[in-house]
Amino acid sequence: MAKLEVKDLHVAVTDEEKHQTKEILKGVNLTMHTGEIHAIMGPNGTGKSTLSQTIMGNPNYHITQGDILLDGQSLKGMPVDERARRGLFLAMQYPSEIQGVTNAEFLRAAINARRPKDNQISVMDFIKELNKNLELLDMSDEMTERYLNEGFSGGEKKRNEILQLLMIKPSFAILDEIDSGLDIDALKVVAKGVNSMRGDNFGSLIITHYQRLLNYIIPDTVHVMMDGRLVAQGGPELAKKLEKEGYAGLRDELGLKVKLTDDED
C-alpha cells in the first residue's frame, strides 16, 4: 500500500509582470493511501488546481513551507518526470496538444518509462491492453494514430486523459476537473474508466466543483477547500450537502471569514 502525504503545505505564485508574489495555499494537510478515492471540492480561486500542480511538480508553483511525501520520501526538488516514474499521474483540466507524436507512441513511451530497460512492454501486449481500454472508453482505433490531443474536442481530450490513466496504471492519479465541459454520457464513460482502476494498488484525488461527478465515482472522503486551506472533511454526504446548500452556507456554518470568488484558480 502506497501513501501520499501533504504536510502543512504553503505555496506561492509569482506574477512576473506585476513583480508580485501571492500565497495561494496556506497550510494544506492531506494523507491518502492506495485503495482510497478522495475528492476536493470548493469554489473557483481557492487553490484546488494549485494543489494538483504543486504535487506534480510544476515549477511555477513555489513551496514556501511544508512538504509533499510519497511513501515517506520528499518530492520537493524532484522533477515532473521522476514523480511520474514513481507513480504519480495528473489528468489536466486543459490537456496540451502535441504535434508530431501520436497517441499510441506517447502511451507506449510513457509505459516503458516506468519499466526497467530490460523489461519493456512488447508490441503485442501493448496492442492488447490498448484495444481493451479503447473498448472500455468507447474510443475508436483512429484516435490512437492522431497526434496527441491535436484537434480533439473537449470531451475527446478528457477521455484521452483517462485512456492514459488506464494504460500507465499509476499508484496515484490526480484528476483536475476531469468533468469540466462533459455531457452526461461522456461523464459516465470517464467515471467508468476511473472506477475500473479502483483497488488496493490505486488511489485517486479528484478535484471538482460539482457533486454530479461524485454520483458516478463514489469517494471515500470529501474535503472542502476555501482560501487555500482544507476547512471541512466528511464522506459522500458532504458533497450532497454542498450541492444543496452551497459553499457560502458551509462557510457561514463554520464561521469562516472567507471571501468566495468566481475567479479561476
PDB file of C-alpha atoms in Angstrom:
ATOM      1  CA  MET A   1       0.000   0.000   0.000  1.00  0.00           C
ATOM      2  CA  ALA A   2       1.450   3.374  -1.073  1.00  0.00           C
ATOM      3  CA  LYS A   3       0.933   6.627   0.836  1.00  0.00           C
ATOM      4  CA  LEU A   4       0.781  10.237  -0.382  1.00  0.00           C
ATOM      5  CA  GLU A   5       1.098  12.946   2.265  1.00  0.00           C
ATOM      6  CA  VAL A   6       0.733  16.715   2.048  1.00  0.00           C
ATOM      7  CA  LYS A   7       2.077  18.351   5.207  1.00  0.00           C
ATOM      8  CA  ASP A   8       1.468  21.996   6.159  1.00  0.00           C
ATOM      9  CA  LEU A   9       1.838  22.975   2.515  1.00  0.00           C
ATOM     10  CA  HIS A  10       2.216  26.672   1.719  1.00  0.00           C
ATOM     11  CA  VAL A  11       2.573  27.582  -1.958  1.00  0.00           C
ATOM     12  CA  ALA A  12       3.129  30.926  -3.660  1.00  0.00           C
ATOM     13  CA  VAL A  13       2.951  32.030  -7.290  1.00  0.00           C
ATOM     14  CA  THR A  14       4.929  34.943  -8.739  1.00  0.00           C
ATOM     15  CA  ASP A  15       3.307  37.348 -11.189  1.00  0.00           C
ATOM     16  CA  GLU A  16       6.292  38.344 -13.326  1.00  0.00           C
ATOM     17  CA  GLU A  17       4.512  41.312 -14.938  1.00  0.00           C
ATOM     18  CA  LYS A  18       3.437  42.846 -11.636  1.00  0.00           C
ATOM     19  CA  HIS A  19       6.562  41.661  -9.796  1.00  0.00           C
ATOM     20  CA  GLN A  20       4.324  40.366  -7.041  1.00  0.00           C
ATOM     21  CA  THR A  21       4.189  37.079  -5.181  1.00  0.00           C
ATOM     22  CA  LYS A  22       0.847  35.761  -3.975  1.00  0.00           C
ATOM     23  CA  GLU A  23       0.362  32.990  -1.442  1.00  0.00           C
ATOM     24  CA  ILE A  24      -2.248  30.523  -2.736  1.00  0.00           C
ATOM     25  CA  LEU A  25      -2.039  27.545  -0.380  1.00  0.00           C
ATOM     26  CA  LYS A  26      -1.905  28.452   3.291  1.00  0.00           C
ATOM     27  CA  GLY A  27      -1.257  25.241   5.177  1.00  0.00           C
ATOM     28  CA  VAL A  28      -2.816  22.210   3.477  1.00  0.00           C
ATOM     29  CA  ASN A  29      -2.696  18.828   5.228  1.00  0.00           C
ATOM     30  CA  LEU A  30      -3.857  15.666   3.481  1.00  0.00           C
ATOM     31  CA  THR A  31      -2.999  11.971   3.752  1.00  0.00           C
ATOM     32  CA  MET A  32      -4.251   9.292   1.375  1.00  0.00           C
ATOM     33  CA  HIS A  33      -3.383   5.682   0.582  1.00  0.00           C
ATOM     34  CA  THR A  34      -3.840   3.459  -2.412  1.00  0.00           C
ATOM     35  CA  GLY A  35      -7.225   1.822  -2.230  1.00  0.00           C
ATOM     36  CA  GLU A  36      -8.837   5.197  -1.460  1.00  0.00           C
ATOM     37  CA  ILE A  37     -10.654   7.813  -3.526  1.00  0.00           C
ATOM     38  CA  HIS A  38     -10.547  11.352  -2.152  1.00  0.00           C
ATOM     39  CA  ALA A  39     -12.378  14.353  -3.588  1.00  0.00           C
ATOM     40  CA  ILE A  40     -11.563  18.015  -3.080  1.00  0.00           C
ATOM     41  CA  MET A  41     -14.416  20.420  -3.711  1.00  0.00           C
ATOM     42  CA  GLY A  42     -14.506  24.178  -3.480  1.00  0.00           C
ATOM     43  CA  PRO A  43     -15.334  27.342  -5.389  1.00  0.00           C
ATOM     44  CA  ASN A  44     -13.016  28.824  -8.012  1.00  0.00           C
ATOM     45  CA  GLY A  45      -9.976  30.698  -6.799  1.00  0.00           C
ATOM     46  CA  THR A  46      -9.416  28.644  -3.647  1.00  0.00           C
ATOM     47  CA  GLY A  47      -6.270  26.760  -4.679  1.00  0.00           C
ATOM     48  CA  LYS A  48      -7.502  23.359  -5.849  1.00  0.00           C
ATOM     49  CA  SER A  49      -5.606  23.405  -9.138  1.00  0.00           C
ATOM     50  CA  THR A  50      -2.595  24.920  -7.389  1.00  0.00           C
ATOM     51  CA  LEU A  51      -2.504  21.871  -5.132  1.00  0.00           C
ATOM     52  CA  SER A  52      -2.620  19.466  -8.084  1.00  0.00           C
ATOM     53  CA  GLN A  53       0.095  21.320  -9.991  1.00  0.00           C
ATOM     54  CA  THR A  54       2.335  21.518  -6.930  1.00  0.00           C
ATOM     55  CA  ILE A  55       2.028  17.804  -6.163  1.00  0.00           C
ATOM     56  CA  MET A  56       3.021  17.049  -9.760  1.00  0.00           C
ATOM     57  CA  GLY A  57       5.975  19.455  -9.655  1.00  0.00           C
ATOM     58  CA  ASN A  58       5.027  22.417 -11.852  1.00  0.00           C
ATOM     59  CA  PRO A  59       7.995  24.820 -11.354  1.00  0.00           C
ATOM     60  CA  ASN A  60       5.732  27.882 -11.490  1.00  0.00           C
ATOM     61  CA  TYR A  61       4.402  26.974  -8.039  1.00  0.00           C
ATOM     62  CA  HIS A  62       6.845  27.573  -5.188  1.00  0.00           C
ATOM     63  CA  ILE A  63       6.658  25.701  -1.898  1.00  0.00           C
ATOM     64  CA  THR A  64       7.440  28.216   0.855  1.00  0.00           C
ATOM     65  CA  GLN A  65       6.669  25.898   3.772  1.00  0.00           C
ATOM     66  CA  GLY A  66       5.742  22.268   4.325  1.00  0.00           C
ATOM     67  CA  ASP A  67       6.353  19.176   2.239  1.00  0.00           C
ATOM     68  CA  ILE A  68       4.861  16.519  -0.051  1.00  0.00           C
ATOM     69  CA  LEU A  69       5.838  12.924   0.665  1.00  0.00           C
ATOM     70  CA  LEU A  70       5.380   9.781  -1.404  1.00  0.00           C
ATOM     71  CA  ASP A  71       5.964   6.670   0.695  1.00  0.00           C
ATOM     72  CA  GLY A  72       7.870   8.814   3.177  1.00  0.00           C
ATOM     73  CA  GLN A  73      10.189  10.407   0.616  1.00  0.00           C
ATOM     74  CA  SER A  74      10.034  14.140  -0.017  1.00  0.00           C
ATOM     75  CA  LEU A  75       9.122  15.182  -3.542  1.00  0.00           C
ATOM     76  CA  LYS A  76      10.492  18.713  -3.146  1.00  0.00           C
ATOM     77  CA  GLY A  77      13.036  19.401  -5.860  1.00  0.00           C
ATOM     78  CA  MET A  78      12.091  16.244  -7.755  1.00  0.00           C
ATOM     79  CA  PRO A  79      11.322  16.922 -11.469  1.00  0.00           C
ATOM     80  CA  VAL A  80       7.962  16.083 -13.008  1.00  0.00           C
ATOM     81  CA  ASP A  81       9.226  13.084 -14.962  1.00  0.00           C
ATOM     82  CA  GLU A  82      10.702  11.474 -11.857  1.00  0.00           C
ATOM     83  CA  ARG A  83       7.435  11.939  -9.953  1.00  0.00           C
ATOM     84  CA  ALA A  84       5.614  10.264 -12.829  1.00  0.00           C
ATOM     85  CA  ARG A  85       8.062   7.349 -12.795  1.00  0.00           C
ATOM     86  CA  ARG A  86       7.420   6.931  -9.072  1.00  0.00           C
ATOM     87  CA  GLY A  87       3.696   6.541  -9.672  1.00  0.00           C
ATOM     88  CA  LEU A  88       2.034   9.971  -9.812  1.00  0.00           C
ATOM     89  CA  PHE A  89      -0.291  10.968 -12.647  1.00  0.00           C
ATOM     90  CA  LEU A  90      -2.105  14.225 -13.376  1.00  0.00           C
ATOM     91  CA  ALA A  91      -5.140  14.364 -15.650  1.00  0.00           C
ATOM     92  CA  MET A  92      -5.211  18.028 -16.539  1.00  0.00           C
ATOM     93  CA  GLN A  93      -8.163  20.357 -16.871  1.00  0.00           C
ATOM     94  CA  TYR A  94      -6.783  21.659 -20.184  1.00  0.00           C
ATOM     95  CA  PRO A  95      -4.558  18.986 -21.805  1.00  0.00           C
ATOM     96  CA  SER A  96      -1.915  20.279 -24.207  1.00  0.00           C
ATOM     97  CA  GLU A  97      -1.779  19.453 -27.898  1.00  0.00           C
ATOM     98  CA  ILE A  98       1.498  17.927 -29.100  1.00  0.00           C
ATOM     99  CA  GLN A  99       2.188  17.770 -32.826  1.00  0.00           C
ATOM    100  CA  GLY A 100       4.290  15.001 -34.315  1.00  0.00           C
ATOM    101  CA  VAL A 101       3.668  12.451 -31.544  1.00  0.00           C
ATOM    102  CA  THR A 102       0.782  10.036 -31.945  1.00  0.00           C
ATOM    103  CA  ASN A 103      -1.317   8.864 -29.036  1.00  0.00           C
ATOM    104  CA  ALA A 104      -0.022   5.319 -29.428  1.00  0.00           C
ATOM    105  CA  GLU A 105       3.625   6.445 -29.481  1.00  0.00           C
ATOM    106  CA  PHE A 106       3.133   8.593 -26.415  1.00  0.00           C
ATOM    107  CA  LEU A 107       1.363   5.848 -24.475  1.00  0.00           C
ATOM    108  CA  ARG A 108       3.977   3.192 -25.194  1.00  0.00           C
ATOM    109  CA  ALA A 109       6.822   5.573 -24.296  1.00  0.00           C
ATOM    110  CA  ALA A 110       5.080   6.535 -21.040  1.00  0.00           C
ATOM    111  CA  ILE A 111       4.549   2.890 -20.081  1.00  0.00           C
ATOM    112  CA  ASN A 112       8.137   1.942 -20.849  1.00  0.00           C
ATOM    113  CA  ALA A 113       9.496   4.927 -18.910  1.00  0.00           C
ATOM    114  CA  ARG A 114       8.198   3.260 -15.741  1.00  0.00           C
ATOM    115  CA  ARG A 115       9.604  -0.180 -16.602  1.00  0.00           C
ATOM    116  CA  PRO A 116      13.198  -1.475 -16.484  1.00  0.00           C
ATOM    117  CA  LYS A 117      15.089  -1.170 -19.768  1.00  0.00           C
ATOM    118  CA  ASP A 118      15.354  -4.946 -19.979  1.00  0.00           C
ATOM    119  CA  ASN A 119      11.594  -5.394 -19.487  1.00  0.00           C
ATOM    120  CA  GLN A 120       9.909  -3.052 -21.980  1.00  0.00           C
ATOM    121  CA  ILE A 121       6.321  -3.830 -22.956  1.00  0.00           C
ATOM    122  CA  SER A 122       6.051  -5.921 -26.127  1.00  0.00           C
ATOM    123  CA  VAL A 123       4.136  -4.645 -29.142  1.00  0.00           C
ATOM    124  CA  MET A 124       1.573  -7.433 -28.844  1.00  0.00           C
ATOM    125  CA  ASP A 125       0.949  -6.844 -25.132  1.00  0.00           C
ATOM    126  CA  PHE A 126       0.674  -3.110 -25.736  1.00  0.00           C
ATOM    127  CA  ILE A 127      -1.873  -3.532 -28.533  1.00  0.00           C
ATOM    128  CA  LYS A 128      -3.904  -5.997 -26.470  1.00  0.00           C
ATOM    129  CA  GLU A 129      -4.058  -3.620 -23.498  1.00  0.00           C
ATOM    130  CA  LEU A 130      -4.772  -0.629 -25.733  1.00  0.00           C
ATOM    131  CA  ASN A 131      -7.665  -2.335 -27.522  1.00  0.00           C
ATOM    132  CA  LYS A 132      -9.202  -3.399 -24.208  1.00  0.00           C
ATOM    133  CA  ASN A 133      -9.142   0.149 -22.861  1.00  0.00           C
ATOM    134  CA  LEU A 134     -10.349   1.729 -26.100  1.00  0.00           C
ATOM    135  CA  GLU A 135     -13.387  -0.518 -25.927  1.00  0.00           C
ATOM    136  CA  LEU A 136     -13.988   0.369 -22.290  1.00  0.00           C
ATOM    137  CA  LEU A 137     -13.950   4.093 -23.085  1.00  0.00           C
ATOM    138  CA  ASP A 138     -15.869   3.772 -26.351  1.00  0.00           C
ATOM    139  CA  MET A 139     -12.942   5.270 -28.303  1.00  0.00           C
ATOM    140  CA  SER A 140     -12.044   4.448 -31.902  1.00  0.00           C
ATOM    141  CA  ASP A 141      -8.751   2.963 -33.080  1.00  0.00           C
ATOM    142  CA  GLU A 142      -8.338   6.034 -35.271  1.00  0.00           C
ATOM    143  CA  MET A 143      -7.771   8.227 -32.195  1.00  0.00           C
ATOM    144  CA  THR A 144      -4.578   6.363 -31.333  1.00  0.00           C
ATOM    145  CA  GLU A 145      -2.972   7.386 -34.629  1.00  0.00           C
ATOM    146  CA  ARG A 146      -3.819  11.058 -34.265  1.00  0.00           C
ATOM    147  CA  TYR A 147      -1.296  13.455 -32.805  1.00  0.00           C
ATOM    148  CA  LEU A 148      -1.660  13.821 -29.046  1.00  0.00           C
ATOM    149  CA  ASN A 149      -4.837  15.858 -28.391  1.00  0.00           C
ATOM    150  CA  GLU A 150      -4.447  17.743 -31.690  1.00  0.00           C
ATOM    151  CA  GLY A 151      -7.890  18.690 -32.992  1.00  0.00           C
ATOM    152  CA  PHE A 152      -9.609  16.777 -30.203  1.00  0.00           C
ATOM    153  CA  SER A 153     -12.877  18.089 -28.797  1.00  0.00           C
ATOM    154  CA  GLY A 154     -13.030  18.835 -25.084  1.00  0.00           C
ATOM    155  CA  GLY A 155     -14.743  15.510 -24.428  1.00  0.00           C
ATOM    156  CA  GLU A 156     -12.204  13.599 -26.524  1.00  0.00           C
ATOM    157  CA  LYS A 157      -9.339  15.170 -24.579  1.00  0.00           C
ATOM    158  CA  LYS A 158     -10.886  14.102 -21.281  1.00  0.00           C
ATOM    159  CA  ARG A 159     -11.407  10.532 -22.493  1.00  0.00           C
ATOM    160  CA  ASN A 160      -7.839  10.538 -23.744  1.00  0.00           C
ATOM    161  CA  GLU A 161      -6.595  11.534 -20.291  1.00  0.00           C
ATOM    162  CA  ILE A 162      -8.459   8.562 -18.813  1.00  0.00           C
ATOM    163  CA  LEU A 163      -7.030   6.299 -21.534  1.00  0.00           C
ATOM    164  CA  GLN A 164      -3.547   7.390 -20.425  1.00  0.00           C
ATOM    165  CA  LEU A 165      -4.506   6.636 -16.830  1.00  0.00           C
ATOM    166  CA  LEU A 166      -5.680   3.128 -17.734  1.00  0.00           C
ATOM    167  CA  MET A 167      -2.567   2.371 -19.769  1.00  0.00           C
ATOM    168  CA  ILE A 168       0.063   3.841 -17.429  1.00  0.00           C
ATOM    169  CA  LYS A 169      -1.522   2.452 -14.219  1.00  0.00           C
ATOM    170  CA  PRO A 170      -0.098   4.935 -11.701  1.00  0.00           C
ATOM    171  CA  SER A 171      -0.281   4.494  -7.949  1.00  0.00           C
ATOM    172  CA  PHE A 172      -1.987   7.870  -7.510  1.00  0.00           C
ATOM    173  CA  ALA A 173      -3.986   9.815 -10.078  1.00  0.00           C
ATOM    174  CA  ILE A 174      -4.890  13.460  -9.587  1.00  0.00           C
ATOM    175  CA  LEU A 175      -7.932  14.301 -11.703  1.00  0.00           C
ATOM    176  CA  ASP A 176      -8.159  18.071 -12.038  1.00  0.00           C
ATOM    177  CA  GLU A 177     -11.734  18.949 -13.027  1.00  0.00           C
ATOM    178  CA  ILE A 178     -11.897  15.990 -15.391  1.00  0.00           C
ATOM    179  CA  ASP A 179     -15.671  16.541 -15.521  1.00  0.00           C
ATOM    180  CA  SER A 180     -15.425  20.097 -16.839  1.00  0.00           C
ATOM    181  CA  GLY A 181     -17.456  20.559 -20.015  1.00  0.00           C
ATOM    182  CA  LEU A 182     -18.606  16.946 -20.277  1.00  0.00           C
ATOM    183  CA  ASP A 183     -22.152  15.943 -21.149  1.00  0.00           C
ATOM    184  CA  ILE A 184     -23.766  13.199 -19.097  1.00  0.00           C
ATOM    185  CA  ASP A 185     -22.838  10.382 -21.493  1.00  0.00           C
ATOM    186  CA  ALA A 186     -19.160  11.375 -21.612  1.00  0.00           C
ATOM    187  CA  LEU A 187     -19.182  11.834 -17.842  1.00  0.00           C
ATOM    188  CA  LYS A 188     -20.403   8.264 -17.372  1.00  0.00           C
ATOM    189  CA  VAL A 189     -17.677   6.923 -19.669  1.00  0.00           C
ATOM    190  CA  VAL A 190     -14.946   8.829 -17.814  1.00  0.00           C
ATOM    191  CA  ALA A 191     -16.297   7.587 -14.480  1.00  0.00           C
ATOM    192  CA  LYS A 192     -16.404   4.027 -15.829  1.00  0.00           C
ATOM    193  CA  GLY A 193     -12.725   4.233 -16.670  1.00  0.00           C
ATOM    194  CA  VAL A 194     -11.736   5.570 -13.236  1.00  0.00           C
ATOM    195  CA  ASN A 195     -13.900   3.027 -11.412  1.00  0.00           C
ATOM    196  CA  SER A 196     -12.266   0.197 -13.369  1.00  0.00           C
ATOM    197  CA  MET A 197      -8.959   1.196 -11.719  1.00  0.00           C
ATOM    198  CA  ARG A 198     -10.257   1.035  -8.157  1.00  0.00           C
ATOM    199  CA  GLY A 199      -8.375  -1.428  -5.999  1.00  0.00           C
ATOM    200  CA  ASP A 200      -5.581  -1.882  -3.488  1.00  0.00           C
ATOM    201  CA  ASN A 201      -2.895  -0.593  -5.866  1.00  0.00           C
ATOM    202  CA  PHE A 202      -4.608   2.618  -6.969  1.00  0.00           C
ATOM    203  CA  GLY A 203      -5.706   5.831  -5.297  1.00  0.00           C
ATOM    204  CA  SER A 204      -7.175   8.995  -6.759  1.00  0.00           C
ATOM    205  CA  LEU A 205      -7.544  12.619  -5.741  1.00  0.00           C
ATOM    206  CA  ILE A 206     -10.488  14.089  -7.639  1.00  0.00           C
ATOM    207  CA  ILE A 207     -10.770  17.873  -7.883  1.00  0.00           C
ATOM    208  CA  THR A 208     -14.201  19.151  -8.829  1.00  0.00           C
ATOM    209  CA  HIS A 209     -16.685  21.967  -8.287  1.00  0.00           C
ATOM    210  CA  TYR A 210     -19.766  19.844  -8.574  1.00  0.00           C
ATOM    211  CA  GLN A 211     -21.291  16.851  -6.875  1.00  0.00           C
ATOM    212  CA  ARG A 212     -22.546  15.262 -10.104  1.00  0.00           C
ATOM    213  CA  LEU A 213     -19.238  13.505 -10.880  1.00  0.00           C
ATOM    214  CA  LEU A 214     -19.331  12.005  -7.395  1.00  0.00           C
ATOM    215  CA  ASN A 215     -22.641  10.339  -8.247  1.00  0.00           C
ATOM    216  CA  TYR A 216     -20.615   8.050 -10.526  1.00  0.00           C
ATOM    217  CA  ILE A 217     -17.267   7.904  -8.710  1.00  0.00           C
ATOM    218  CA  ILE A 218     -18.205   7.495  -5.059  1.00  0.00           C
ATOM    219  CA  PRO A 219     -15.401   8.929  -2.907  1.00  0.00           C
ATOM    220  CA  ASP A 220     -14.287   7.554   0.423  1.00  0.00           C
ATOM    221  CA  THR A 221     -13.501  11.045   1.701  1.00  0.00           C
ATOM    222  CA  VAL A 222     -14.620  14.509   0.616  1.00  0.00           C
ATOM    223  CA  HIS A 223     -12.554  17.590   1.516  1.00  0.00           C
ATOM    224  CA  VAL A 224     -13.650  21.197   1.089  1.00  0.00           C
ATOM    225  CA  MET A 225     -11.104  23.872   0.220  1.00  0.00           C
ATOM    226  CA  MET A 226     -11.596  27.567   0.846  1.00  0.00           C
ATOM    227  CA  ASP A 227      -8.998  30.338   0.778  1.00  0.00           C
ATOM    228  CA  GLY A 228      -6.082  27.958   0.337  1.00  0.00           C
ATOM    229  CA  ARG A 229      -6.988  25.625   3.202  1.00  0.00           C
ATOM    230  CA  LEU A 230      -8.951  22.419   3.683  1.00  0.00           C
ATOM    231  CA  VAL A 231     -11.724  23.568   6.004  1.00  0.00           C
ATOM    232  CA  ALA A 232     -14.019  20.526   6.211  1.00  0.00           C
ATOM    233  CA  GLN A 233     -13.914  16.779   5.699  1.00  0.00           C
ATOM    234  CA  GLY A 234     -16.556  14.083   5.513  1.00  0.00           C
ATOM    235  CA  GLY A 235     -17.998  11.258   3.498  1.00  0.00           C
ATOM    236  CA  PRO A 236     -20.025  11.367   0.252  1.00  0.00           C
ATOM    237  CA  GLU A 237     -22.890  13.029   2.127  1.00  0.00           C
ATOM    238  CA  LEU A 238     -20.780  16.190   2.459  1.00  0.00           C
ATOM    239  CA  ALA A 239     -20.747  16.609  -1.327  1.00  0.00           C
ATOM    240  CA  LYS A 240     -24.533  16.279  -1.410  1.00  0.00           C
ATOM    241  CA  LYS A 241     -24.848  18.881   1.332  1.00  0.00           C
ATOM    242  CA  LEU A 242     -22.711  21.302  -0.679  1.00  0.00           C
ATOM    243  CA  GLU A 243     -24.852  20.710  -3.754  1.00  0.00           C
ATOM    244  CA  LYS A 244     -27.940  21.583  -1.742  1.00  0.00           C
ATOM    245  CA  GLU A 245     -26.690  24.430   0.442  1.00  0.00           C
ATOM    246  CA  GLY A 246     -23.728  25.859  -1.498  1.00  0.00           C
ATOM    247  CA  TYR A 247     -20.282  26.875  -0.339  1.00  0.00           C
ATOM    248  CA  ALA A 248     -21.477  30.095   1.273  1.00  0.00           C
ATOM    249  CA  GLY A 249     -23.745  28.097   3.559  1.00  0.00           C
ATOM    250  CA  LEU A 250     -20.861  25.897   4.747  1.00  0.00           C
ATOM    251  CA  ARG A 251     -18.601  28.924   5.178  1.00  0.00           C
ATOM    252  CA  ASP A 252     -21.153  30.633   7.391  1.00  0.00           C
ATOM    253  CA  GLU A 253     -21.804  27.427   9.324  1.00  0.00           C
ATOM    254  CA  LEU A 254     -18.078  27.123  10.066  1.00  0.00           C
ATOM    255  CA  GLY A 255     -17.836  30.796  10.987  1.00  0.00           C
ATOM    256  CA  LEU A 256     -15.132  31.475   8.424  1.00  0.00           C
ATOM    257  CA  LYS A 257     -14.315  34.983   7.245  1.00  0.00           C
ATOM    258  CA  VAL A 258     -13.591  33.912   3.683  1.00  0.00           C
ATOM    259  CA  LYS A 259     -14.473  35.813   0.544  1.00  0.00           C
ATOM    260  CA  LEU A 260     -15.755  33.494  -2.169  1.00  0.00           C
ATOM    261  CA  THR A 261     -14.935  34.398  -5.750  1.00  0.00           C
ATOM    262  CA  ASP A 262     -15.657  33.102  -9.231  1.00  0.00           C
ATOM    263  CA  ASP A 263     -12.150  33.851 -10.415  1.00  0.00           C
ATOM    264  CA  GLU A 264     -10.206  30.955 -11.926  1.00  0.00           C
ATOM    265  CA  ASP A 265      -7.717  29.010  -9.808  1.00  0.00           C
TER     266      ASP A 265
END
